[in-house]
C-alpha cells in the first residue's frame, strides 16, 4: 500500500498505443521499373505492398494508411481516392484541389464497386486494395508517350510535400477528435488552407509547392507537443536515382518532416540517391537497400512494419555510412567541395561569373582568384557543407587553418 | 492492454492447444486473435516471422530486440506460447555445430501462420469474413422497419444493452423502477445469474452482486466481453461447441456496420446463437426467422483494441455523434465523455440518462439536477458507502477517467491527482490488506541461485515481494520462472 498516487494510474491508462498513420510513396517511374522487370516487376512489388498495408492495418484497427504515386510528371493519390483527379478534363470545375476527406468519396466507391464484399477478404483490406489498384491502373492508362519522353525521373519532392501536408492535416484532425468539440472549429478553419497546399504539390509537379511548408510544420509542431493523438511515418519505395534536380525542395521537405517528428523510411530497390539517405538519417527512419529485391515482402514485414512504439523495442536496420553531400544550386550537381555564399549559404559548384550570389544577389569578392583550385585560395571563405568525414587531401591543409584570412562580408 | 482485452485473453489462455488449433483454422479468427489479444511487441514479432521460410533462431530474435526491452520480449513470448501461436524447437540442425546446447529456434504454429497469411493476402475460399446479403430484403420484412441504417442499429444496440444495465442498476433499489426487467429476456437474466452478476432474492427480485458492480463500471466493450465469456463458459451445457461460438464471435468483429449478412453459411449452433446475441443487442435480425442479420456497433467493435474504444461510442446517451463518422474506423471521432471532476471533489455530469445518473449515484452525493446536467460531490461518506457495496476505488477512478468530459481530457493526468489520491485513501481507511494471487518461491540452495532467479523475476516485472535473509520471494506469474529454473538446472547438469 505504498503506491498511492494518481500519476501511476494515469500512466497505465495511457498505455494503449496511439493509432499510426502510414503514408507510402510509391515511385512509379516507368523507366526504373522497366529496368527492374527481370528481378521484381511492378505488379509483384505492388502485391507485396498490398500485404504489407494489410499487415499494418491488422495491427491496430485505428491504424490508417495513405498511398501516393510519385510519377514522372505528377503526384497522384492511390489511396484514399482523391475526389477528382487533377489531371481530369474537368479541371476547371475542381481547380486541382485534392479532397482528402475520407468519408464521401470512399463511401461512394465502396457502394458502387462490384468487387467489394467478398466473404474471403476482410472488409477494410478489400477496400484499400480495390481503390489502390483502380487508381494505379488509371494512372498507367493516363500516362502518354509524350509525358514519358519529357521526363525520366520522378516527382519525389512533390510526393514528399503532399505526404507531409496530409500527415499534418490528419494529425490536427486526430487531435481535435481527442479533445472533442473544441477542436472542431480549428479543423474547419485550417482545412481550406491545407487542402490547397496539398493540391499544389499533387497537381502540377511538386517543385513549386515544396518550399512553402514553413507555417504548416509549425502548427503541427505545437499540437504534437501536447499529447500524441496519431503517430505518422512515411515510407518511400524508391527505384529512381538522380534526384539532384530537386535538391532544394527535397531537403526542405526533410527538414519539415524532422520538425513534425515524422520518420522517413526508405526502401531503395534501385538507383542511388544521396538525399534519401540523408532523409532517413535526419528523421530517424529506416534505410534498407535490399540485396535481393525478390524478397521485398520479407524486407517490408521485418524492417518497416514497426510503428513508433515498437521501434523502441526493436533494433532497426539503418544505413551505416550516410552520404552527406549536397547539390549545388546552380547546376543541381552533387558536389564534394563547393562554394558557399557567406550571406545566404547557397551552395555553388563553381565560382560565379560576376561574383553575385544567384540566390540573394550579394556581391562576393571572389573574382581575383577565380582560376585557382579551391584548396589554394587563401582569402576566400570556402565552407565545405558537412562533408561527413570525407576530407579531400587537397583541401584539409589549406582551407581552414589560416586565421588571418577571414574577410569581411562584402 | 485494457481490462477487456485481458479478460478475453485469460479465457483464451486457459483453453487447451487442440482448441486453439481448431480456432486458428479460420482466417478471421486468426486475424482477430492477432489484433485483439497480442501485446504490441508480440505483433511485431509475429509479423516479422510470418513470411519466413525457416525457423527463427532464438539468438537472432535476441539480436533483433533491444537489450533494455527484455521485459517486453519475455511478456510477448509468454503470451505467444500460451496461445500456442509460437512453438520452440530445439532442433539439432545439421548445419549447426555442436556447441553444448542445441540451437533453440522459434516457429509460428503452422495453422495460425497459414490462416493469418490467408487473411492478409485475401486468398482461399474460406468464407470466414461473413457472407453479405445482396438484393432487396423480402417484402414481408419491410413492414415493421423502414430502413435498417447505422443510426437504427445504434439505437437498437443501445436500447438492448442499456436495458440489461438498467436491470442490474435498478436492482440496487435506489431507483425502484428496475429490478423486474420487463425488457430483458429470461435467457439474459439467467445468464446474468450464472455469471454471478446478480442473484435472486425473495420474490424473484434480482440483487446486484459485487461482481455485478465491477461489471457495471467497466467500459462497454469490457462489459460485452464479460457477458460473452459467461456465455462461452456455459455453451457446453447448452450443447454448443465453444469453438464454433468463439469463431462466430471473432467473425462478427470483422464485419461491416450497416451491412446485411446472410445466415446461409452458419452452422446450426451459430444460428442458435443469433437469437441470444440479438437479445444482447449485438446483432439485429428483422424477424426471428429472417435469413439475414445485421451486426451492430457492439459486434463490430468486439475485436477492436482499447485505443479505438477509449471513446466508447456506445457510452453515454449521445450515440448520435458517433454517427457523424459513419465508420467504425473513425470511432475516435465520436467522443462521449460527460463527467467533469473538480479539485474540490465536485462532480458535474452532462447527462440526462437515468442509467448514468443511477451509476453515478452509487458513489456520489448528487445534489442538483438540471435538464441536461447533474451536479454532486464525492464525499467520504458516499465513497465509503460504495466501497461497502463492494466497489473498489480503482473502479470508481477508472469509471471517472473513461467517461471524462473532453475538456477534462486536455489535462494530464485526466483527473485531479488530489481527488484520485483521496478516493484511494478513503478506501484504505476501511481496507488495510491487499491480496495478490501468486506463487511463493523458497528453499533456494545457494545465495547465488536465489539472487539470479530473483533478479530475473524483477526484470520481468512479476516480483511482488522478497526477503533476502530468508531467501524467499513472491511472484505474480510463474510460467517464465519455471522455464528459467528448468534451463538453469539443465545448464548446471
mmCIF file of N, CA, C and O in Angstrom, chain A residues 47-80:
data_model
loop_
_atom_site.group_PDB
_atom_site.id
_atom_site.type_symbol
_atom_site.label_atom_id
_atom_site.label_comp_id
_atom_site.label_asym_id
_atom_site.label_seq_id
_atom_site.Cartn_x
_atom_site.Cartn_y
_atom_site.Cartn_z
ATOM 1 N N UNK A 47 1.891 -6.071 -55.206
ATOM 2 C CA UNK A 47 1.256 -7.151 -54.447
ATOM 3 C C UNK A 47 1.884 -7.252 -53.063
ATOM 4 O O UNK A 47 1.185 -7.405 -52.054
ATOM 5 N N UNK A 48 3.203 -7.167 -53.010
ATOM 6 C CA UNK A 48 3.894 -7.233 -51.719
ATOM 7 C C UNK A 48 3.476 -6.051 -50.842
ATOM 8 O O UNK A 48 3.251 -6.192 -49.639
ATOM 9 N N UNK A 49 3.355 -4.908 -51.496
ATOM 10 C CA UNK A 49 2.971 -3.696 -50.767
ATOM 11 C C UNK A 49 1.564 -3.853 -50.181
ATOM 12 O O UNK A 49 1.285 -3.429 -49.061
ATOM 13 N N UNK A 50 0.692 -4.469 -50.965
ATOM 14 C CA UNK A 50 -0.683 -4.754 -50.512
ATOM 15 C C UNK A 50 -0.672 -5.528 -49.200
ATOM 16 O O UNK A 50 -1.364 -5.174 -48.249
ATOM 17 N N UNK A 51 0.098 -6.627 -49.181
ATOM 18 C CA UNK A 51 0.145 -7.465 -47.989
ATOM 19 C C UNK A 51 0.705 -6.660 -46.822
ATOM 20 O O UNK A 51 0.226 -6.746 -45.694
ATOM 21 N N UNK A 52 1.692 -5.860 -47.133
ATOM 22 C CA UNK A 52 2.302 -5.027 -46.089
ATOM 23 C C UNK A 52 1.289 -4.037 -45.516
ATOM 24 O O UNK A 52 1.185 -3.855 -44.303
ATOM 25 N N UNK A 53 0.506 -3.431 -46.398
ATOM 26 C CA UNK A 53 -0.528 -2.487 -45.939
ATOM 27 C C UNK A 53 -1.542 -3.215 -45.078
ATOM 28 O O UNK A 53 -1.937 -2.742 -44.006
ATOM 29 N N UNK A 54 -1.943 -4.407 -45.516
ATOM 30 C CA UNK A 54 -2.895 -5.181 -44.723
ATOM 31 C C UNK A 54 -2.329 -5.487 -43.347
ATOM 32 O O UNK A 54 -3.041 -5.419 -42.344
ATOM 33 N N UNK A 55 -1.054 -5.839 -43.322
ATOM 34 C CA UNK A 55 -0.424 -6.153 -42.042
ATOM 35 C C UNK A 55 -0.444 -4.923 -41.141
ATOM 36 O O UNK A 55 -0.706 -5.024 -39.939
ATOM 37 N N UNK A 56 -0.191 -3.772 -41.725
ATOM 38 C CA UNK A 56 -0.207 -2.540 -40.938
ATOM 39 C C UNK A 56 -1.611 -2.280 -40.383
ATOM 40 O O UNK A 56 -1.781 -1.928 -39.219
ATOM 41 N N UNK A 57 -2.613 -2.488 -41.216
ATOM 42 C CA UNK A 57 -3.988 -2.263 -40.769
ATOM 43 C C UNK A 57 -4.411 -3.319 -39.752
ATOM 44 O O UNK A 57 -5.235 -3.053 -38.877
ATOM 45 N N UNK A 58 -3.822 -4.501 -39.858
ATOM 46 C CA UNK A 58 -4.215 -5.579 -38.948
ATOM 47 C C UNK A 58 -3.711 -5.318 -37.537
ATOM 48 O O UNK A 58 -4.310 -5.769 -36.572
ATOM 49 N N UNK A 59 -2.635 -4.603 -37.407
ATOM 50 C CA UNK A 59 -2.023 -4.434 -36.093
ATOM 51 C C UNK A 59 -2.942 -3.679 -35.154
ATOM 52 O O UNK A 59 -3.036 -3.979 -33.974
ATOM 53 N N UNK A 60 -3.642 -2.700 -35.666
ATOM 54 C CA UNK A 60 -4.487 -1.884 -34.810
ATOM 55 C C UNK A 60 -5.656 -1.428 -35.657
ATOM 56 O O UNK A 60 -5.463 -0.950 -36.771
ATOM 57 N N UNK A 61 -6.854 -1.541 -35.140
ATOM 58 C CA UNK A 61 -7.992 -1.234 -36.010
ATOM 59 C C UNK A 61 -8.120 0.260 -36.271
ATOM 60 O O UNK A 61 -8.865 0.660 -37.151
ATOM 61 N N UNK A 62 -7.393 1.084 -35.528
ATOM 62 C CA UNK A 62 -7.452 2.510 -35.819
ATOM 63 C C UNK A 62 -6.298 2.942 -36.720
ATOM 64 O O UNK A 62 -6.189 4.121 -37.036
ATOM 65 N N UNK A 63 -5.433 2.008 -37.084
ATOM 66 C CA UNK A 63 -4.338 2.382 -37.988
ATOM 67 C C UNK A 63 -4.879 2.830 -39.341
ATOM 68 O O UNK A 63 -5.879 2.317 -39.810
ATOM 69 N N UNK A 64 -4.171 3.791 -39.930
ATOM 70 C CA UNK A 64 -4.626 4.302 -41.214
ATOM 71 C C UNK A 64 -3.494 4.247 -42.209
ATOM 72 O O UNK A 64 -2.322 4.186 -41.840
ATOM 73 N N UNK A 65 -3.860 4.310 -43.455
ATOM 74 C CA UNK A 65 -2.838 4.239 -44.486
ATOM 75 C C UNK A 65 -3.181 5.226 -45.591
ATOM 76 O O UNK A 65 -4.343 5.561 -45.809
ATOM 77 N N UNK A 66 -2.143 5.749 -46.239
ATOM 78 C CA UNK A 66 -2.330 6.596 -47.411
ATOM 79 C C UNK A 66 -1.238 6.222 -48.395
ATOM 80 O O UNK A 66 -0.105 5.949 -47.992
ATOM 81 N N UNK A 67 -1.576 6.150 -49.655
ATOM 82 C CA UNK A 67 -0.590 5.770 -50.662
ATOM 83 C C UNK A 67 -0.555 6.824 -51.754
ATOM 84 O O UNK A 67 -1.586 7.256 -52.247
ATOM 85 N N UNK A 68 0.651 7.236 -52.103
ATOM 86 C CA UNK A 68 0.860 8.228 -53.144
ATOM 87 C C UNK A 68 1.716 7.620 -54.242
ATOM 88 O O UNK A 68 2.636 6.854 -53.947
ATOM 89 N N UNK A 69 1.428 7.970 -55.467
ATOM 90 C CA UNK A 69 2.303 7.552 -56.553
ATOM 91 C C UNK A 69 3.114 8.757 -56.996
ATOM 92 O O UNK A 69 2.565 9.808 -57.313
ATOM 93 N N UNK A 70 4.415 8.589 -56.982
ATOM 94 C CA UNK A 70 5.282 9.649 -57.472
ATOM 95 C C UNK A 70 5.649 9.292 -58.906
ATOM 96 O O UNK A 70 6.483 8.431 -59.148
ATOM 97 N N UNK A 71 4.944 9.925 -59.833
ATOM 98 C CA UNK A 71 5.097 9.552 -61.238
ATOM 99 C C UNK A 71 6.087 10.495 -61.924
ATOM 100 O O UNK A 71 6.683 11.352 -61.272
ATOM 101 N N UNK A 72 6.239 10.334 -63.220
ATOM 102 C CA UNK A 72 7.239 11.147 -63.915
ATOM 103 C C UNK A 72 6.854 12.620 -63.957
ATOM 104 O O UNK A 72 7.705 13.488 -63.835
ATOM 105 N N UNK A 73 5.575 12.889 -64.138
ATOM 106 C CA UNK A 73 5.153 14.270 -64.312
ATOM 107 C C UNK A 73 4.358 14.824 -63.141
ATOM 108 O O UNK A 73 4.340 16.020 -62.929
ATOM 109 N N UNK A 74 3.708 13.943 -62.405
ATOM 110 C CA UNK A 74 2.852 14.437 -61.353
ATOM 111 C C UNK A 74 2.785 13.447 -60.209
ATOM 112 O O UNK A 74 3.274 12.328 -60.305
ATOM 113 N N UNK A 75 2.167 13.888 -59.137
ATOM 114 C CA UNK A 75 1.973 13.025 -57.981
ATOM 115 C C UNK A 75 0.490 12.703 -57.875
ATOM 116 O O UNK A 75 -0.340 13.596 -57.962
ATOM 117 N N UNK A 76 0.155 11.418 -57.721
ATOM 118 C CA UNK A 76 -1.251 11.030 -57.668
ATOM 119 C C UNK A 76 -1.567 10.312 -56.373
ATOM 120 O O UNK A 76 -0.737 9.569 -55.864
ATOM 121 N N UNK A 77 -2.770 10.511 -55.908
ATOM 122 C CA UNK A 77 -3.229 9.746 -54.751
ATOM 123 C C UNK A 77 -3.681 8.387 -55.235
ATOM 124 O O UNK A 77 -4.490 8.288 -56.146
ATOM 125 N N UNK A 78 -3.154 7.332 -54.621
ATOM 126 C CA UNK A 78 -3.659 5.997 -54.924
ATOM 127 C C UNK A 78 -4.694 5.596 -53.874
ATOM 128 O O UNK A 78 -5.663 4.920 -54.160
ATOM 129 N N UNK A 79 -4.437 5.978 -52.619
ATOM 130 C CA UNK A 79 -5.415 5.742 -51.554
ATOM 131 C C UNK A 79 -5.178 6.773 -50.472
ATOM 132 O O UNK A 79 -4.039 6.998 -50.104
ATOM 133 N N UNK A 80 -6.152 7.431 -49.918
ATOM 134 C CA UNK A 80 -7.554 7.411 -50.337
ATOM 135 C C UNK A 80 -7.732 8.106 -51.693
ATOM 136 O O UNK A 80 -6.924 8.924 -52.077
#
